[in-house]
Short mmCIF file of C-alpha atoms and ligand atoms in Angstrom, two decimals:
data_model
loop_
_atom_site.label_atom_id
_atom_site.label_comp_id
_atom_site.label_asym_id
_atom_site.label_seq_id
_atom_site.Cartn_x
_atom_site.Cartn_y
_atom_site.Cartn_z
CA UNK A 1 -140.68 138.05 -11.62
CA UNK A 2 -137.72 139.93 -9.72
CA UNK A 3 -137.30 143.49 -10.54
CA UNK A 4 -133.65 143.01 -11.94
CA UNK A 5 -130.66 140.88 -12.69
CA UNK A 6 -127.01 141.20 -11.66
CA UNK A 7 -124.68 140.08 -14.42
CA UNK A 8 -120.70 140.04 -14.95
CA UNK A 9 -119.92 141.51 -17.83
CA UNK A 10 -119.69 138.57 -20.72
CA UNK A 11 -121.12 135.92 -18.41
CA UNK A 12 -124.64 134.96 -18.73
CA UNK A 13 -124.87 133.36 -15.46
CA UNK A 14 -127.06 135.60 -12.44
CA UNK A 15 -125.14 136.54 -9.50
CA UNK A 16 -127.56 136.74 -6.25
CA UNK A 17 -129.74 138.91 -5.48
CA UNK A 18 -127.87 140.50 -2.46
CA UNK A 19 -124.00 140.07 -4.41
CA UNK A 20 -122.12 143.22 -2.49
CA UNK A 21 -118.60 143.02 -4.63
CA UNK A 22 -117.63 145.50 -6.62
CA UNK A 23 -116.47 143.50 -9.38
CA UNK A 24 -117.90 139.77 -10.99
CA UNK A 25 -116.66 136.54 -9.75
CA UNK A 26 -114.36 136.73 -12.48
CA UNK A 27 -113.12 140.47 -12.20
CA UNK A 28 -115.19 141.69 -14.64
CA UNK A 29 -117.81 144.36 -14.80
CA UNK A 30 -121.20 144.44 -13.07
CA UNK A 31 -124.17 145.31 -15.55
CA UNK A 32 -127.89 145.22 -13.93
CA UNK A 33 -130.96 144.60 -15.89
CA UNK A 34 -133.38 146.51 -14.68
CA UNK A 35 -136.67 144.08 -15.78
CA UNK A 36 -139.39 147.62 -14.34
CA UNK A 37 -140.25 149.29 -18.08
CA UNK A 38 -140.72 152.54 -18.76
CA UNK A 39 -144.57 153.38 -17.85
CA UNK A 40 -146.07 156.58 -18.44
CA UNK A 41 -149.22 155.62 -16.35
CA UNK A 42 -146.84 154.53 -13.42
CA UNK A 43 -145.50 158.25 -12.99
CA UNK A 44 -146.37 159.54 -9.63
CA UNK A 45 -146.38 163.73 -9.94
CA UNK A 46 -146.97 164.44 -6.63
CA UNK A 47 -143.64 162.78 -5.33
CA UNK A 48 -140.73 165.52 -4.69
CA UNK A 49 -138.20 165.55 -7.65
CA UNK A 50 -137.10 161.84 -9.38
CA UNK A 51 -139.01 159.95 -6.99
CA UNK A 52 -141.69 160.56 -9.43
CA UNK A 53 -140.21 157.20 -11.31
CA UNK A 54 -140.62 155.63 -8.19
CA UNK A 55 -142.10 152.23 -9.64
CA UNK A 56 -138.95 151.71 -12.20
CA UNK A 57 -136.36 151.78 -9.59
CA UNK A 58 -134.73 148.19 -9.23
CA UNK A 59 -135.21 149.22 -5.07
CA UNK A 60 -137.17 146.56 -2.93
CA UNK A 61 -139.61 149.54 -1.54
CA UNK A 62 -139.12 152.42 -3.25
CA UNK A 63 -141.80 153.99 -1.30
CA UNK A 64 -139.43 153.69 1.67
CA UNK A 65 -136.56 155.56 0.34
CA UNK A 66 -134.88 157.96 2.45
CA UNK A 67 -133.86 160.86 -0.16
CA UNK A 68 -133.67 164.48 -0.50
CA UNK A 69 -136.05 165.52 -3.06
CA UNK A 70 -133.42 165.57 -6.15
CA UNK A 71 -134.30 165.66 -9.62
CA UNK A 72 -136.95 167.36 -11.78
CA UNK A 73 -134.71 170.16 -12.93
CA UNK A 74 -135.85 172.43 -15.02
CA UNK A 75 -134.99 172.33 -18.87
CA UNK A 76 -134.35 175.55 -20.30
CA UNK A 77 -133.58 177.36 -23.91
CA UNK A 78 -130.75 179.50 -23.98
CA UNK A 79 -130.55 183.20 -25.47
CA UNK A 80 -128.01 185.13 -27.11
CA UNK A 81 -125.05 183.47 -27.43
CA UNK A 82 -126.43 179.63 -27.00
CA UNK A 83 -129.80 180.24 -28.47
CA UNK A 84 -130.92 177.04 -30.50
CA UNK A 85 -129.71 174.75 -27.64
CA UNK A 86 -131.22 174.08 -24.34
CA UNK A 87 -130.08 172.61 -21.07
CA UNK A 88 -130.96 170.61 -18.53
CA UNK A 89 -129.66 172.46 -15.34
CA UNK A 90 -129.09 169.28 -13.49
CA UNK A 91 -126.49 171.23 -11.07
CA UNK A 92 -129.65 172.42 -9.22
CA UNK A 93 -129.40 169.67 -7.47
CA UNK A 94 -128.94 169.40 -2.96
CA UNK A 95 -125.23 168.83 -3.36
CA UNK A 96 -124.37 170.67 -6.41
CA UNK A 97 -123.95 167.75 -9.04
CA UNK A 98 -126.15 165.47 -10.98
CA UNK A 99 -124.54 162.94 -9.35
CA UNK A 100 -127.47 163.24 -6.87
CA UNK A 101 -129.67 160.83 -8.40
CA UNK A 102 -127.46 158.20 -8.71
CA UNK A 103 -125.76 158.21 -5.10
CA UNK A 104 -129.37 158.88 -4.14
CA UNK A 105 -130.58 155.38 -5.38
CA UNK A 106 -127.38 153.35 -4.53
CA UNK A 107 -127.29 154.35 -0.80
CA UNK A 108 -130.95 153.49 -0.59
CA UNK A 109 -129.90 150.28 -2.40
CA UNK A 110 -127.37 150.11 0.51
CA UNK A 111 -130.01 150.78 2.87
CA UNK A 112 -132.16 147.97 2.12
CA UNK A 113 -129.26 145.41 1.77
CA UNK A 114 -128.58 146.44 5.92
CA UNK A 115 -124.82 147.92 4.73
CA UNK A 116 -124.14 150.27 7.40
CA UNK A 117 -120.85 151.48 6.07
CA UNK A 118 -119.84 152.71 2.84
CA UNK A 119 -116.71 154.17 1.05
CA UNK A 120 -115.90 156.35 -1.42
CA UNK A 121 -112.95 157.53 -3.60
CA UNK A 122 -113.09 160.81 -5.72
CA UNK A 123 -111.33 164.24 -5.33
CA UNK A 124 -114.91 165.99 -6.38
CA UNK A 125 -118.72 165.66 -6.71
CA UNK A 126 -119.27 161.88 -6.61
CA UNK A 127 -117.33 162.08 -2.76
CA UNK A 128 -119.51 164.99 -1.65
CA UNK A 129 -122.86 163.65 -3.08
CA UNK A 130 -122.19 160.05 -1.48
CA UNK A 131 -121.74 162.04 1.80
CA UNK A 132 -124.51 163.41 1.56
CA UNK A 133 -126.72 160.75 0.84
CA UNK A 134 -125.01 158.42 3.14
CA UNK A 135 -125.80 161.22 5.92
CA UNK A 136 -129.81 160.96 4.40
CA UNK A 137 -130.46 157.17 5.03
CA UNK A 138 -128.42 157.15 8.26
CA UNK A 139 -125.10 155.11 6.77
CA UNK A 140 -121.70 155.49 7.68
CA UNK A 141 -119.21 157.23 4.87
CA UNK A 142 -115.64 157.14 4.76
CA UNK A 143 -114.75 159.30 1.57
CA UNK A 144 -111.27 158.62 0.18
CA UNK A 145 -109.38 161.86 -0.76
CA UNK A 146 -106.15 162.82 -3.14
CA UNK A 147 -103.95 165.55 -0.15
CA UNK A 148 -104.12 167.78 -2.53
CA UNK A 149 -108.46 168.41 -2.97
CA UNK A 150 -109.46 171.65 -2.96
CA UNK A 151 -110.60 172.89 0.26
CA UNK A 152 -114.03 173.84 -0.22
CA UNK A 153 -114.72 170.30 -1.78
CA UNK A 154 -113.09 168.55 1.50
CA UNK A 155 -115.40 170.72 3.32
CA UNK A 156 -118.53 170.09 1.88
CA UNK A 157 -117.46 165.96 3.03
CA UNK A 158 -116.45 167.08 6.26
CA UNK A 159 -119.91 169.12 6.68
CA UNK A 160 -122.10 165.91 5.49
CA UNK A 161 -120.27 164.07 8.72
CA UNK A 162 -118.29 161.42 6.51
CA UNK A 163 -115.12 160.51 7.80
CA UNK A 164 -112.16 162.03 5.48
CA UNK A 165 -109.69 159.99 4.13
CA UNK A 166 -106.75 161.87 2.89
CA UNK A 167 -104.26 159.96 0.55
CA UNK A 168 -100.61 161.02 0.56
CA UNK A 169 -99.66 161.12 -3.78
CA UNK A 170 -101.37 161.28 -6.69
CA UNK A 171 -105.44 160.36 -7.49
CA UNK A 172 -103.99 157.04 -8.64
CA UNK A 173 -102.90 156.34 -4.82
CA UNK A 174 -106.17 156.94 -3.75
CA UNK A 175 -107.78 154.94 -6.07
CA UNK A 176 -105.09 151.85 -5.15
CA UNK A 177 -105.91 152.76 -1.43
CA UNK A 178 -109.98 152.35 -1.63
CA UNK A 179 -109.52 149.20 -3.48
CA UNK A 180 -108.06 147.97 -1.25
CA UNK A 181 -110.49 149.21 1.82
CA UNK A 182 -113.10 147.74 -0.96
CA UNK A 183 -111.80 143.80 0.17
CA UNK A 184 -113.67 144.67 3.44
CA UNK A 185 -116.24 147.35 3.33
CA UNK A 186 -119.18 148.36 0.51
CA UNK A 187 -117.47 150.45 -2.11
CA UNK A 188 -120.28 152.71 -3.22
CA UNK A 189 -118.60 153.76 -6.32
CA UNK A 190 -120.23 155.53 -9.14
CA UNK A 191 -118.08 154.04 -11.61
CA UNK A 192 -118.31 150.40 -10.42
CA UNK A 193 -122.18 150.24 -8.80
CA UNK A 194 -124.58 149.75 -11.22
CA UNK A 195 -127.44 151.30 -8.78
CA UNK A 196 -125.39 154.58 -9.52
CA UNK A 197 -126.62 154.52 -13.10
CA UNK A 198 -130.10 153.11 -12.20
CA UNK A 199 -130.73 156.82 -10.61
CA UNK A 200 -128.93 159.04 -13.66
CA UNK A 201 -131.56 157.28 -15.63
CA UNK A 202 -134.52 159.35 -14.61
CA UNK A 203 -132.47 162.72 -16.50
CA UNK A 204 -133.92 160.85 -19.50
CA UNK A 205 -137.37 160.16 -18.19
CA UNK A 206 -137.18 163.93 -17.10
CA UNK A 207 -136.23 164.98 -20.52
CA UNK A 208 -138.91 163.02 -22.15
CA UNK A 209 -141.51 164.10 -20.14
CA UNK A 210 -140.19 168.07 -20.65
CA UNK A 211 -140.01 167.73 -24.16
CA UNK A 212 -143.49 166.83 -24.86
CA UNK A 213 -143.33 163.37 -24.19
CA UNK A 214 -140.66 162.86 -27.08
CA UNK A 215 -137.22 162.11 -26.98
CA UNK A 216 -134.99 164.72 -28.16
CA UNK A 217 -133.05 164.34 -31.66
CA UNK A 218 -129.48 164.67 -29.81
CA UNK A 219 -128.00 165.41 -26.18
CA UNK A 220 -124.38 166.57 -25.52
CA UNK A 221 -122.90 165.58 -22.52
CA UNK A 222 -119.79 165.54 -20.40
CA UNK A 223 -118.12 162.30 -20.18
CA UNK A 224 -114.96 161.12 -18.25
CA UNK A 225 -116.31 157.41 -16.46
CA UNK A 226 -119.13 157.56 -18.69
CA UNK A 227 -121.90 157.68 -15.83
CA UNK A 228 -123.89 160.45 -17.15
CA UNK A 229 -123.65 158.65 -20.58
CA UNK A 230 -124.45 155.63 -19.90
CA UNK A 231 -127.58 156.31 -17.35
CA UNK A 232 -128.97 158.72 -20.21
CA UNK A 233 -128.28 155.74 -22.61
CA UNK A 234 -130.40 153.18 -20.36
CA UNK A 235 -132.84 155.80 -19.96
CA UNK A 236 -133.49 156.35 -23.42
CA UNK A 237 -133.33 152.81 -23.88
CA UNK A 238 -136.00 151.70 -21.68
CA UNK A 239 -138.34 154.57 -23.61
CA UNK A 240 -137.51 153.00 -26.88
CA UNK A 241 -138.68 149.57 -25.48
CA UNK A 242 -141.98 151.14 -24.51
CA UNK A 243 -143.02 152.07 -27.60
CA UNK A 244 -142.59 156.08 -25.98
CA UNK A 245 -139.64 157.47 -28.37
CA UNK A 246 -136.40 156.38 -30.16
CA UNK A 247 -132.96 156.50 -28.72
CA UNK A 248 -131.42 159.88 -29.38
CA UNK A 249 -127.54 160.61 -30.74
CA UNK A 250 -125.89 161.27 -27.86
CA UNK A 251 -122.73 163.39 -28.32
CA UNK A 252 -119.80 162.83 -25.47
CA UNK A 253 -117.22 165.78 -24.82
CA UNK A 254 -113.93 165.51 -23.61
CA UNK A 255 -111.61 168.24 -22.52
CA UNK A 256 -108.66 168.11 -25.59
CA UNK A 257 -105.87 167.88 -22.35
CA UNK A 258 -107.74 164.56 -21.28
CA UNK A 259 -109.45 163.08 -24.23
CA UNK A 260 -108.54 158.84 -23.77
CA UNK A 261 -111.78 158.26 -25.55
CA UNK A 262 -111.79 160.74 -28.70
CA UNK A 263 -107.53 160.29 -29.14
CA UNK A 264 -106.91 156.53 -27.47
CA UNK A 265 -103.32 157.13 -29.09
CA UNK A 266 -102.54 159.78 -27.24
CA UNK A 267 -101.60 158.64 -23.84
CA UNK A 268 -100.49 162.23 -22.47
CA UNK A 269 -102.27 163.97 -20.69
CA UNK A 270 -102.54 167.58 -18.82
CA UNK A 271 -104.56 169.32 -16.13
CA UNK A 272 -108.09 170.83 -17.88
CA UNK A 273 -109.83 173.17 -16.12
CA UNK A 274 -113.13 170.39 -16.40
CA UNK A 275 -111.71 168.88 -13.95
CA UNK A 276 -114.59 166.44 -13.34
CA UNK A 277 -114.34 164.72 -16.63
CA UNK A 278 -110.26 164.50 -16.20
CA UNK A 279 -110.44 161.01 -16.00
CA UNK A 280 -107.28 159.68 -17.95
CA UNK A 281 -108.04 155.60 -17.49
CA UNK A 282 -111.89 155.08 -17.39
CA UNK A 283 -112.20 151.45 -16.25
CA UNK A 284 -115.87 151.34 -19.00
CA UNK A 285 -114.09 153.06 -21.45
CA UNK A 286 -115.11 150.52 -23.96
CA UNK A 287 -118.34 150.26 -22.68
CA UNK A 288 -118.87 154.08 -23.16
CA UNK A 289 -117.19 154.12 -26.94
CA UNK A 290 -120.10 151.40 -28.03
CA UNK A 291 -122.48 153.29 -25.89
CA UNK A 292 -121.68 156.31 -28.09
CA UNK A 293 -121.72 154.29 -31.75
CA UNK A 294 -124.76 152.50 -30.74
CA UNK A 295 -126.91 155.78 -30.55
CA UNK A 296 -125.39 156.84 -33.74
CA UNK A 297 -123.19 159.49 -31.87
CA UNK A 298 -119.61 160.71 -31.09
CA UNK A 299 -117.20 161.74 -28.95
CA UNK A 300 -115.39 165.06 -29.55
CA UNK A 301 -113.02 167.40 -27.87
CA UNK A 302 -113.00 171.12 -26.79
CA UNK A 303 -109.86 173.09 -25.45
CA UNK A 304 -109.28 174.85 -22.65
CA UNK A 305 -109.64 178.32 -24.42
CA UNK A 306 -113.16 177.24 -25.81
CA UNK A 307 -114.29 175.82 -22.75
CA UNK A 308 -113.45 179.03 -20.43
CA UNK A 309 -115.26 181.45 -22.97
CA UNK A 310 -118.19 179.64 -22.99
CA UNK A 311 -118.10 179.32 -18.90
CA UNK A 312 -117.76 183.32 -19.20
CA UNK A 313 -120.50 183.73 -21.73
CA UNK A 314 -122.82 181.65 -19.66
CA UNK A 315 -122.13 183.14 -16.45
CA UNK A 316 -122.41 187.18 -17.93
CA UNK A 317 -126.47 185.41 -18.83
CA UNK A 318 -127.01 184.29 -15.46
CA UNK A 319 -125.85 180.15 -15.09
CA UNK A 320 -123.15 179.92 -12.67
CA UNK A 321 -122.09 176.27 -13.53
CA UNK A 322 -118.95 174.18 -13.48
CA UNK A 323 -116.90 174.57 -15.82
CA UNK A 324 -116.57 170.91 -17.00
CA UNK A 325 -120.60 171.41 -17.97
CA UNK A 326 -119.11 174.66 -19.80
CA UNK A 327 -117.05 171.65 -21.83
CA UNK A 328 -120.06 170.62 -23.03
CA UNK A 329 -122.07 173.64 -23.92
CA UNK A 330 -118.85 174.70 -25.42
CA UNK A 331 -118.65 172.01 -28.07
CA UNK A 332 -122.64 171.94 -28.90
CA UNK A 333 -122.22 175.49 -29.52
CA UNK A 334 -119.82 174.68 -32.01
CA UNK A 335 -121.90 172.07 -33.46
CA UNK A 336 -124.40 173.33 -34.08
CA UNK A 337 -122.78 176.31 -35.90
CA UNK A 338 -121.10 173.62 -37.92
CA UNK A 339 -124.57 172.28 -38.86
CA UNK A 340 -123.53 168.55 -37.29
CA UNK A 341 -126.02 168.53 -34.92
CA UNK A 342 -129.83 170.34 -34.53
CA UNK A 343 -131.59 173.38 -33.26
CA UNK A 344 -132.94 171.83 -29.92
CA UNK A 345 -130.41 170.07 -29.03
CA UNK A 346 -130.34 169.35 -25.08
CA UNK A 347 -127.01 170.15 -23.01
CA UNK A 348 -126.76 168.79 -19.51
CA UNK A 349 -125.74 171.40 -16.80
CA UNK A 350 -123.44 168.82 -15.01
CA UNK A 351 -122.28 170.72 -11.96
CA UNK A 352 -122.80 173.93 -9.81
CA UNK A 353 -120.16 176.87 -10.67
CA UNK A 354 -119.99 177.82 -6.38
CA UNK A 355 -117.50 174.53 -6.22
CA UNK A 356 -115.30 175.52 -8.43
CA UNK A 357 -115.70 179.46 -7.69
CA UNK A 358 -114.28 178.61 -4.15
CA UNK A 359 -110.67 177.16 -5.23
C1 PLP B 401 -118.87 163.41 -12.72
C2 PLP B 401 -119.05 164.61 -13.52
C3 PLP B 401 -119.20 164.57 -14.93
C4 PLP B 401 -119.00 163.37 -15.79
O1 PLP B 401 -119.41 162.19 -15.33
P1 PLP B 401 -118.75 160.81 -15.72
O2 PLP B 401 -119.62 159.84 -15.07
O3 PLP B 401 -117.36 160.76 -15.11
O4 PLP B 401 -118.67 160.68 -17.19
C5 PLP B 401 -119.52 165.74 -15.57
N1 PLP B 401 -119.63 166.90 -14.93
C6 PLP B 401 -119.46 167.01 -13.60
C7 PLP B 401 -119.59 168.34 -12.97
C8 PLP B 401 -119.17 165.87 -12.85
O5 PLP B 401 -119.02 165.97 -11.53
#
């Protein structure tokens, strides 16, 4: 049996094997099912970082893959302040974001298709980790940029050798731009690829694993496109099929200036200081809202006066993170103070504070 399927969203047909759109045949979504369970006995500890889950990655030869080492970050209780939640500090990562293990699996993806040229939109992480892994399995990156990107993010591109774009207008231009490069080259996009969310899922094989081989009761999270949500969700998932744990609530935070999900009536919105989950049109927004109720969760907001205090607090105990994964400590502090969700609950560190530092 093949490893996976390609499907447009609300078709049943299979698209091929090697299908290198970013969209269906009819516009719509991709979704992959990923057929490789979840298999304790299959994890191989002696391989650097996520390639541990080797064997459940929908790649051809996963032994093959050209990668960094990301992944296996360590899972940590916090004091003082924070103590009764932990975190996963998945900004320890080679470029600075989680995003790591998903641009780390779709550019070997692109590897083994023979792609030798990708692009890229995004005025933050997702541009500077597809650099990077584009530079690791020898591809070709042109990285589509807002003019107005902060310079130390347009140098980390630069550095990785991928060929700057820079878009004259707002992020909306940009994103019109690459869609339009997308009619002719592979658009490695970790909103549109569904190999992007095949790598997040190993944060919930790592979790499992770190918590004693049990899923957690809740995890708060980040969420603007929804790709740390839904990876964690098809993580979790694939435990629950193998008989390993149940599917925890998973709890999605949105800055209050940018909250499309938590307030869909309120169209406005204004610059948040978590800037990576500022996304004001996420293309699976209702993809991420079922996500959410399916898990028994919810989305909630935090302002931008809770989220800098808790990116203060944080850093005076040692985490220098972004402070969009402030956003989300931020708001399971306040949980859990509220008693709506547990002691234990897992935060994910999204993104590494010397990014954002440097602006
Ligand atoms: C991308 C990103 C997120 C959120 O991811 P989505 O896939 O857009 O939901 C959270 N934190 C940081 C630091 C990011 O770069």
């Amino acid at each position: 049996m093949s490893k996976f399927t390609l499907k447009e969203l609300g078709s049943d047909a299979d698209l091929p094997d090697d299908y290198q759109k970013y969209l269906g045949p009819g516009g719509g979504l991709l979704n992959l099912e990923n057929h490789l369970p979840f298999s304790p006995d299959s994890i191989k500890s002696s391989n650097p970082g996520m390639w541990r889950y080797a064997d459940m990655l929908p790649l051809n030869e996963p032994s093959g893959a050209l990668h960094l080492g990301e992944g296996w970050t360590p899972l940590v209780t916090l004091q003082g302040q924070f103590s009764g939640l932990r975190m996963k500090a998945d900004f320890l990562m080679p470029s600075g974001s989680y995003k790591d293990r998903g641009a780390s699996v779709l550019l070997n993806r692109c590897r083994e298709l023979g792609i030798r040229e990708v692009i890229q939109d995004s005025s933050g992480n997702a541009g500077a980790s597809v650099a990077a892994y584009a530079a690791s399995t020898g591809i070709a990156a042109s990285i589509f940029l807002p003019e107005n990107t902060s310079p130390a993010k347009v140098a980390q591109v630069k550095a990785y050798g991928a060929t700057l774009r820079t878009i004259p207008g707002d992020r909306k231009a940009t994103s019109e731009a690459t869609l339009e490069a997308a009619k002719n080259t592979f658009y490695a996009s970790h909103i549109y690829n569904p190999w992007f969310f095949e790598g997040i899922r190993t944060i919930a094989y790592e979790i499992w694993e770190q918590n004693g081989e049990k899923s957690p009761d809740e995890v708060v999270i980040p969420a603007g496109n929804g790709s740390l949500l839904i990876g964690l969700f098809l993580g979790f998932k694939a435990i629950e099929k193998a008989g390993c744990g149940k599917l925890p609530r998973l709890i999605a935070v949105q800055a209050e200036n940018c909250a499309p999900l938590a307030l869909p009536a309120n169209l406005e919105t204004k610059p948040t200081m978590a800037e990576g989950i500022a996304i004001a049109h996420p293309p699976r927004g209702r993809q991420i809202i079922e996500t959410v109720k399916e898990s028994d969760g919810f989305i909630t907001t935090v302002n931008e006066n809770e989220i800098l205090s808790a990116w203060k607090s944080i850093s005076l105990s040692g985490w220098l993170i972004e402070p969009t994964s402030a956003a989300a400590i931020a708001a399971a502090s306040r949980l859990l103070a509220e008693g709506r969700i547990k002691p234990g609950a897992i935060t994910v560190a999204t993104g590494h504070g010397l990014k954002t530092l440097l602006k």
